[in-house]
Amino acid sequence: MSLTINRDRLLFEIDELASFSDAEAPAVTRIVFTPTDLKARAWMKAHCEEAGLTVRQDAVGNIFARWNGSDAAAPVVGTGSHIDAIPNAGKFDGVVGVLGGLEAIRGLQQSGFRPRHPIELLIFTSEEPTRFGIGCLGSRLLSGSLSPEAARKLTGNDGTTLDEVCRATGLGSDLERVKLPSGYYEAFIELHIEQGPLLERRQIPLGIVTKIAAPASLRIVIEGPGGHAGGVLMTDRHDALCAAAELILEIESAGRTSGAIDTVATVGMCEVFPGAVNSIPSQVRLSADVRDTDLQRRDTVLRTIEATCRSISVKRQVSIQSQLLNADAPADCAPAIIEALSQSCRKHDLNSLAMVSRAYHDSLFIARVAPVAMLFIPCRNGYSHRPDEYAAPEDIIRGTLVLAETLAALSR
Ligand code: GLV
Ligand code: MN
Ligand code: MN
């Protein structure tokens, strides 16, 4: 099998997909099920069909593009990632795994390889939590990690539920049918940019993920009486934003002082109401994102945050409500796929690093129902979720080549 990756086509398509964006280039904003995202999805489906793949979409919009093997009943060897992008993102997060996955399949087709197992590209719906508050919607439903009833009720920032959005998009409401039958996958591999600096710093071209960290997120609402910025004396105030400021620093400190470098805690959203220069803030809405490779340590941080909410509430006499949106377990990658990836690296004389993924991915949830592994490529300075996110062409091509080799090895 002489396997080559079509570099020009893959790089061109990454740029083309980036043009489906609600932000000015180089930034990419592509929130799930917006008109822009729907156009990108249609573009993706057309490309998969052009490659001769059989395309289907489930009730939450996960897109499957299948290359049938000689044994149509054999479990699937899957690959894929997401194409939705947070506000002001870059063009590689998720996209490298989707377009790299498609190019890996096209490369295998052109090499004359014929798989026994079906090889399937999967484009997950809403890996990013931007619209519905929790990430990995598609993979949560595929793996049965989120019930269809709970999913239907998820409400976007605009007050529309997921159910309403799916119906308006023509997907219907049959979320019960999204969960994969058991044994669906032989293996699933996600190619992704590292979103951290380690590969670049150590000048290692590929990372083989052994474990995906456990993410959790909270929505916190702080309320006080507000009032006139001139009239209310400092001694009489219960300023919701001052309480939020204290809480944000405590959340940072809970992440910093866990004793492990793998603990991270972030407040990425802070909305202030009424948001007037001459009005004491009466409501602040915060998000908190806490992650760790160790579940107990992550949960200890969550408990610390809860306790801090209570103590700040008493001290400042404001109400603080916190709602746990998700608290997911970490996932281990499958040794057999790790070995297949390592063999493919060795075959091409490529050095690789065994590493954990501190970012979460749809693979975290697919790992609950299938053997999973992830392949990382470096990204410049470790930047991600920002417009200057960058992966070098040679790294993208290398990752795609190793992905293709591994898909071939697992589907023989
Ligand atoms: C995924 O985008 C994450 O936030 O880890
Ligand atoms: Mn992301
Ligand atoms: Mn991603």
Coordinates of C-alpha atoms and ligand atoms in Angstrom, one line a residue:
M1 CA 0.0 0.0 0.0
S2 CA 1.5 3.3 -1.0
L3 CA -0.2 5.9 1.1
T4 CA 0.1 9.6 0.4
I5 CA -1.8 12.5 1.8
N6 CA -3.0 15.2 -0.5
R7 CA -1.4 18.2 1.2
D8 CA -2.8 20.9 -1.1
R9 CA -6.3 19.7 -1.0
L10 CA -6.3 19.3 2.8
L11 CA -4.8 22.7 3.5
F12 CA -7.2 24.3 0.9
E13 CA -10.2 22.7 2.6
I14 CA -9.1 23.9 6.1
D15 CA -9.0 27.5 4.7
E16 CA -12.3 27.0 2.9
L17 CA -14.1 25.7 6.0
A18 CA -12.7 28.7 8.0
S19 CA -14.6 31.0 5.6
F20 CA -17.8 29.8 7.1
S21 CA -17.5 32.2 10.0
D22 CA -19.4 34.9 11.8
A23 CA -16.2 36.7 12.8
E24 CA -13.7 38.5 10.6
A25 CA -10.7 36.4 9.6
P26 CA -8.5 35.1 11.0
A27 CA -11.0 34.7 13.8
V28 CA -13.6 31.9 13.3
T29 CA -16.9 31.9 15.1
R30 CA -19.2 29.0 14.2
I31 CA -21.9 28.3 16.8
V32 CA -23.8 25.2 16.4
F33 CA -27.0 25.4 14.2
T34 CA -26.6 29.0 13.3
P35 CA -27.1 29.7 9.6
T36 CA -23.3 29.8 9.2
D37 CA -22.9 26.4 10.9
L38 CA -25.6 24.9 8.8
K39 CA -23.8 26.1 5.6
A40 CA -20.6 24.5 6.9
R41 CA -22.4 21.3 7.6
A42 CA -23.9 21.2 4.1
W43 CA -20.4 21.9 2.6
M44 CA -19.0 19.0 4.7
K45 CA -21.7 16.6 3.6
A46 CA -21.1 17.4 0.0
H47 CA -17.4 16.8 0.3
C48 CA -18.0 13.4 2.0
E49 CA -20.4 12.4 -0.8
E50 CA -17.9 13.5 -3.4
A51 CA -15.5 11.1 -1.8
G52 CA -18.0 8.3 -2.4
L53 CA -19.0 8.0 1.3
T54 CA -22.5 7.2 2.4
V55 CA -23.7 10.1 4.5
R56 CA -26.3 10.0 7.2
Q57 CA -27.3 12.4 10.0
D58 CA -28.9 11.4 13.3
A59 CA -31.5 13.4 15.2
V60 CA -29.1 15.7 17.0
G61 CA -27.2 16.3 13.8
N62 CA -24.2 14.1 14.2
I63 CA -23.0 13.4 10.7
F64 CA -21.7 9.9 9.8
A65 CA -19.8 9.4 6.5
R66 CA -19.2 5.7 5.8
W67 CA -16.7 3.8 3.6
N68 CA -18.0 0.3 3.5
G69 CA -15.6 -2.5 4.0
S70 CA -15.8 -6.0 2.6
D71 CA -17.6 -7.1 5.8
A72 CA -20.5 -4.7 6.1
A73 CA -21.6 -6.3 9.4
A74 CA -18.1 -5.8 11.1
P75 CA -17.9 -3.2 13.8
V76 CA -16.9 0.3 12.6
V77 CA -13.4 1.8 12.7
G78 CA -14.3 5.4 13.4
T79 CA -12.5 8.7 13.3
G80 CA -13.7 12.3 13.5
S81 CA -14.1 15.5 15.6
H82 CA -16.2 18.7 15.5
I83 CA -16.5 21.7 13.2
D84 CA -18.3 24.1 15.6
A85 CA -16.1 26.8 17.0
I86 CA -16.4 29.1 20.0
P87 CA -16.6 32.9 19.5
N88 CA -13.3 34.3 18.3
A89 CA -11.7 30.9 17.8
G90 CA -9.1 29.7 15.3
K91 CA -9.5 27.4 12.3
F92 CA -7.8 24.2 13.5
D93 CA -9.6 23.1 16.7
G94 CA -11.8 20.1 15.7
V95 CA -11.4 20.8 12.0
V96 CA -8.0 19.0 11.7
G97 CA -9.7 15.8 13.0
V98 CA -12.6 16.2 10.6
L99 CA -10.9 17.2 7.4
G100 CA -7.8 15.2 8.3
G101 CA -10.1 12.2 8.8
L102 CA -11.7 12.7 5.4
E103 CA -8.3 13.1 3.8
A104 CA -7.0 10.0 5.5
I105 CA -10.0 8.1 4.0
R106 CA -9.4 9.5 0.6
G107 CA -5.7 8.7 0.8
L108 CA -6.5 5.1 1.7
Q109 CA -9.0 4.9 -1.1
Q110 CA -6.5 6.1 -3.6
S111 CA -3.8 3.8 -2.3
G112 CA -5.9 0.8 -3.4
F113 CA -6.5 -0.3 0.2
R114 CA -9.7 -2.1 0.8
P115 CA -10.9 -2.3 4.4
R116 CA -12.7 -5.3 6.0
H117 CA -14.4 -3.2 8.6
P118 CA -16.3 -0.1 7.6
I119 CA -14.3 3.1 8.1
E120 CA -16.5 6.0 9.2
L121 CA -15.9 9.7 9.6
L122 CA -18.0 11.2 12.4
I123 CA -18.7 15.0 12.7
F124 CA -20.0 15.5 16.2
T125 CA -22.7 18.1 17.0
S126 CA -21.8 20.9 19.4
E127 CA -18.5 19.8 21.0
E128 CA -18.4 23.4 22.2
P129 CA -20.6 24.4 25.1
T130 CA -21.2 27.9 23.7
R131 CA -24.9 27.6 22.8
F132 CA -26.4 25.1 25.2
G133 CA -24.1 25.4 28.2
I134 CA -22.6 21.9 28.1
G135 CA -20.1 20.6 25.5
C136 CA -20.0 17.4 23.6
L137 CA -23.8 17.2 23.1
G138 CA -23.5 14.8 20.2
S139 CA -21.2 12.4 21.9
R140 CA -23.0 12.5 25.2
L141 CA -26.2 11.4 23.4
L142 CA -24.3 8.8 21.2
S143 CA -22.8 7.2 24.4
G144 CA -26.0 7.4 26.5
S145 CA -24.3 9.8 28.9
L146 CA -27.1 12.4 28.6
S147 CA -30.7 11.4 28.5
P148 CA -32.8 12.5 25.6
E149 CA -35.3 14.1 28.0
A150 CA -32.6 16.2 29.6
A151 CA -31.1 17.1 26.2
R152 CA -34.4 18.3 24.8
K153 CA -34.7 20.8 27.6
L154 CA -31.3 22.3 27.3
T155 CA -31.8 26.0 26.7
G156 CA -29.6 28.2 24.6
N157 CA -28.6 31.8 25.5
D158 CA -31.5 33.0 23.3
G159 CA -34.1 31.1 25.4
T160 CA -34.6 28.4 22.6
T161 CA -34.4 24.8 23.7
L162 CA -32.4 22.2 21.9
D163 CA -35.6 20.5 21.0
E164 CA -36.9 23.6 19.3
V165 CA -33.6 24.1 17.4
C166 CA -33.5 20.5 16.2
R167 CA -37.1 20.7 14.9
A168 CA -36.5 24.1 13.2
T169 CA -33.4 22.6 11.6
G170 CA -35.4 19.7 10.2
L171 CA -33.8 17.1 12.4
G172 CA -37.0 16.2 14.3
S173 CA -37.2 15.2 17.9
D174 CA -36.3 11.5 18.0
L175 CA -33.3 11.8 20.3
E176 CA -34.0 8.3 21.6
R177 CA -32.5 6.9 18.4
V178 CA -29.2 8.7 18.7
K179 CA -27.5 6.3 21.2
L180 CA -25.2 3.9 19.4
P181 CA -26.0 0.2 19.6
S182 CA -23.5 -1.7 21.8
G183 CA -20.5 -3.0 20.0
Y184 CA -20.9 -0.4 17.2
Y185 CA -17.2 0.5 17.2
E186 CA -14.2 -1.6 16.8
A187 CA -12.1 1.5 17.5
F188 CA -12.4 5.2 17.4
I189 CA -9.5 7.6 16.9
E190 CA -9.7 11.4 17.1
L191 CA -6.9 13.5 15.6
H192 CA -6.7 17.0 17.2
I193 CA -4.3 19.9 17.8
E194 CA -2.7 19.6 21.2
Q195 CA -4.1 22.9 22.5
G196 CA -1.1 23.1 24.9
P197 CA 2.6 23.7 24.5
L198 CA 4.3 20.4 25.3
L199 CA 4.9 18.9 21.8
E200 CA 6.2 22.1 20.5
R201 CA 8.5 22.7 23.5
R202 CA 9.9 19.3 23.3
Q203 CA 10.0 19.3 19.5
I204 CA 8.1 16.0 19.2
P205 CA 5.8 15.9 16.2
L206 CA 3.0 13.6 17.6
G207 CA 1.3 13.1 20.9
I208 CA -0.5 9.8 21.7
V209 CA -3.1 10.5 24.4
T210 CA -3.4 8.0 27.2
K211 CA -6.0 9.8 29.3
I212 CA -8.5 12.6 28.9
A213 CA -9.0 14.9 31.9
A214 CA -12.3 15.2 33.8
P215 CA -14.2 18.4 33.1
A216 CA -16.9 20.1 35.2
S217 CA -18.6 23.4 34.9
L218 CA -20.8 25.6 37.1
R219 CA -23.2 28.4 36.4
I220 CA -23.2 30.9 39.3
V221 CA -25.6 33.7 39.9
I222 CA -24.9 36.4 42.5
E223 CA -27.6 38.8 43.5
G224 CA -27.8 41.9 45.7
P225 CA -30.1 44.8 46.0
G226 CA -28.2 47.1 43.6
G227 CA -29.0 50.8 43.8
H228 CA -27.7 54.3 43.0
A229 CA -24.0 54.6 42.6
G230 CA -24.1 58.0 44.1
G231 CA -26.8 57.6 46.7
V232 CA -26.0 54.3 48.5
L233 CA -23.2 54.7 51.1
M234 CA -20.3 52.3 50.9
T235 CA -21.2 50.9 54.3
D236 CA -24.7 50.0 53.1
R237 CA -23.8 48.2 49.9
H238 CA -24.1 44.5 48.9
D239 CA -22.5 44.8 45.5
A240 CA -22.9 41.6 43.5
L241 CA -19.8 42.4 41.3
C242 CA -17.5 42.9 44.3
A243 CA -18.7 39.5 45.6
A244 CA -18.0 38.0 42.2
A245 CA -14.6 39.5 42.1
E246 CA -13.7 37.9 45.4
L247 CA -15.2 34.6 44.2
I248 CA -13.3 34.6 40.9
L249 CA -10.0 35.0 42.8
E250 CA -10.9 32.2 45.2
I251 CA -11.7 29.9 42.2
E252 CA -8.3 30.7 40.7
S253 CA -6.7 29.9 44.0
A254 CA -8.6 26.6 44.4
G255 CA -7.2 25.6 41.0
R256 CA -3.6 26.8 41.8
T257 CA -3.3 25.2 45.2
S258 CA -4.6 21.7 44.6
G259 CA -1.0 20.5 44.6
A260 CA -1.1 19.2 41.0
I261 CA -0.2 20.8 37.7
D262 CA -3.1 19.0 36.1
T263 CA -5.8 21.0 38.0
V264 CA -7.1 24.0 36.2
A265 CA -10.0 26.3 37.1
T266 CA -11.3 29.2 34.9
V267 CA -14.0 31.8 35.1
G268 CA -14.6 32.6 31.4
M269 CA -17.9 34.4 31.6
C270 CA -19.0 37.3 33.7
E271 CA -22.2 39.2 32.9
V272 CA -23.1 42.2 35.0
F273 CA -26.6 43.5 35.4
P274 CA -27.8 46.2 34.9
G275 CA -24.4 47.2 33.4
A276 CA -24.7 51.0 33.9
V277 CA -21.8 53.2 35.1
N278 CA -24.0 54.8 37.8
S279 CA -25.7 51.7 39.1
I280 CA -24.4 49.2 41.7
P281 CA -24.4 45.8 40.1
S282 CA -27.4 43.8 41.4
Q283 CA -26.8 40.6 39.5
V284 CA -23.7 38.8 38.2
R285 CA -23.7 35.6 36.2
L286 CA -20.5 33.7 36.1
S287 CA -19.3 30.4 34.6
A288 CA -16.6 28.2 36.3
D289 CA -14.8 25.5 34.4
V290 CA -12.8 23.1 36.5
R291 CA -10.7 20.1 35.2
D292 CA -8.3 17.6 36.4
T293 CA -6.9 14.2 35.3
D294 CA -7.8 13.0 38.9
L295 CA -11.5 12.8 39.6
Q296 CA -11.2 13.1 43.4
R297 CA -8.9 16.1 43.2
R298 CA -11.3 17.8 40.7
D299 CA -14.2 17.1 43.0
T300 CA -12.3 18.6 46.0
V301 CA -11.9 21.8 44.0
L302 CA -15.7 21.8 43.2
R303 CA -16.5 21.4 47.0
T304 CA -14.1 24.2 47.8
I305 CA -15.8 26.5 45.3
E306 CA -19.2 25.6 46.8
A307 CA -18.0 26.3 50.3
T308 CA -16.5 29.6 49.2
C309 CA -19.9 30.6 47.6
R310 CA -21.5 30.1 50.9
S311 CA -19.0 32.0 52.9
I312 CA -18.9 35.0 50.5
S313 CA -22.7 35.0 50.5
V314 CA -22.8 35.3 54.3
K315 CA -19.9 37.8 54.5
R316 CA -21.3 40.1 51.9
Q317 CA -25.0 39.4 52.4
V318 CA -25.7 38.6 48.8
S319 CA -27.4 35.6 47.4
I320 CA -25.2 33.1 45.6
Q321 CA -26.8 30.2 43.6
S322 CA -24.5 27.7 41.9
Q323 CA -25.7 25.1 39.5
L324 CA -23.5 22.2 38.5
L325 CA -23.9 21.8 34.7
N326 CA -21.7 18.8 34.3
A327 CA -19.1 16.9 36.2
D328 CA -17.7 14.2 34.0
A329 CA -15.3 11.4 34.7
P330 CA -11.9 11.2 33.0
A331 CA -11.4 8.6 30.3
D332 CA -8.5 6.1 29.6
C333 CA -7.5 5.5 26.1
A334 CA -7.4 1.9 24.8
P335 CA -4.0 0.2 24.9
A336 CA -4.6 -1.6 21.6
I337 CA -5.2 1.6 19.7
I338 CA -2.3 3.3 21.5
E339 CA -0.1 0.5 20.3
A340 CA -1.5 0.7 16.7
L341 CA -0.8 4.5 16.7
S342 CA 2.7 3.8 18.1
Q343 CA 3.5 1.2 15.4
S344 CA 2.4 3.6 12.7
C345 CA 4.7 6.3 14.2
R346 CA 7.6 3.8 14.3
K347 CA 6.9 2.8 10.7
H348 CA 7.4 6.4 9.6
D349 CA 10.3 6.9 12.0
L350 CA 8.4 9.5 13.9
N351 CA 9.0 10.3 17.5
S352 CA 5.8 10.4 19.7
L353 CA 5.0 11.5 23.3
A354 CA 2.5 9.7 25.5
M355 CA 0.5 12.5 27.1
V356 CA -2.8 13.4 28.8
S357 CA -5.4 15.6 27.2
R358 CA -6.3 18.5 29.5
A359 CA -8.9 19.7 27.0
Y360 CA -12.0 17.6 26.7
H361 CA -13.1 16.1 23.5
D362 CA -15.9 14.0 22.2
S363 CA -13.6 11.0 22.6
L364 CA -14.1 11.4 26.4
F365 CA -17.7 10.2 25.9
I366 CA -17.2 7.8 23.1
A367 CA -14.7 6.1 25.4
R368 CA -17.6 5.0 27.5
V369 CA -18.9 2.8 24.7
A370 CA -15.9 2.0 22.6
P371 CA -12.2 1.6 22.6
V372 CA -10.8 5.1 21.9
A373 CA -7.5 6.9 21.4
M374 CA -6.4 10.4 20.4
L375 CA -3.5 11.6 18.3
F376 CA -2.2 15.1 18.9
I377 CA -0.2 17.4 16.7
P378 CA 1.6 20.5 17.9
C379 CA 0.1 23.9 17.7
R380 CA 2.1 27.1 17.8
N381 CA 2.8 28.3 21.4
G382 CA 0.0 25.9 22.5
Y383 CA -2.5 28.6 21.5
S384 CA -6.1 27.5 21.0
H385 CA -9.5 29.0 21.3
R386 CA -8.1 32.2 19.9
P387 CA -7.7 33.5 16.3
D388 CA -4.0 33.0 16.1
E389 CA -4.3 29.3 16.7
Y390 CA -1.9 27.7 14.2
A391 CA -0.8 24.2 13.2
A392 CA 2.0 23.9 10.7
P393 CA 1.1 22.1 7.4
E394 CA 3.8 19.5 7.9
D395 CA 2.4 18.6 11.3
I396 CA -1.2 18.4 9.9
I397 CA 0.0 16.1 7.1
R398 CA 2.0 13.9 9.5
G399 CA -0.9 13.5 11.8
T400 CA -3.2 12.7 8.9
L401 CA -0.7 10.1 7.6
V402 CA -0.4 8.3 10.9
L403 CA -4.2 8.4 11.3
A404 CA -4.6 6.9 7.9
E405 CA -2.1 4.1 8.6
T406 CA -3.8 3.3 11.9
L407 CA -7.3 3.3 10.4
A408 CA -5.9 0.8 7.8
A409 CA -4.2 -1.4 10.5
L410 CA -7.4 -1.5 12.6
S411 CA -9.8 -2.1 9.7
R412 CA -7.9 -5.0 8.0
Ligands
GLV1 C1 -13.0 21.9 24.4 O1 -13.2 22.7 23.6 C2 -12.6 22.2 25.7 O2 -13.0 23.2 26.3 O3 -11.8 21.4 26.3
MN2 MN -12.6 23.8 21.4
MN3 MN -11.8 20.6 19.9

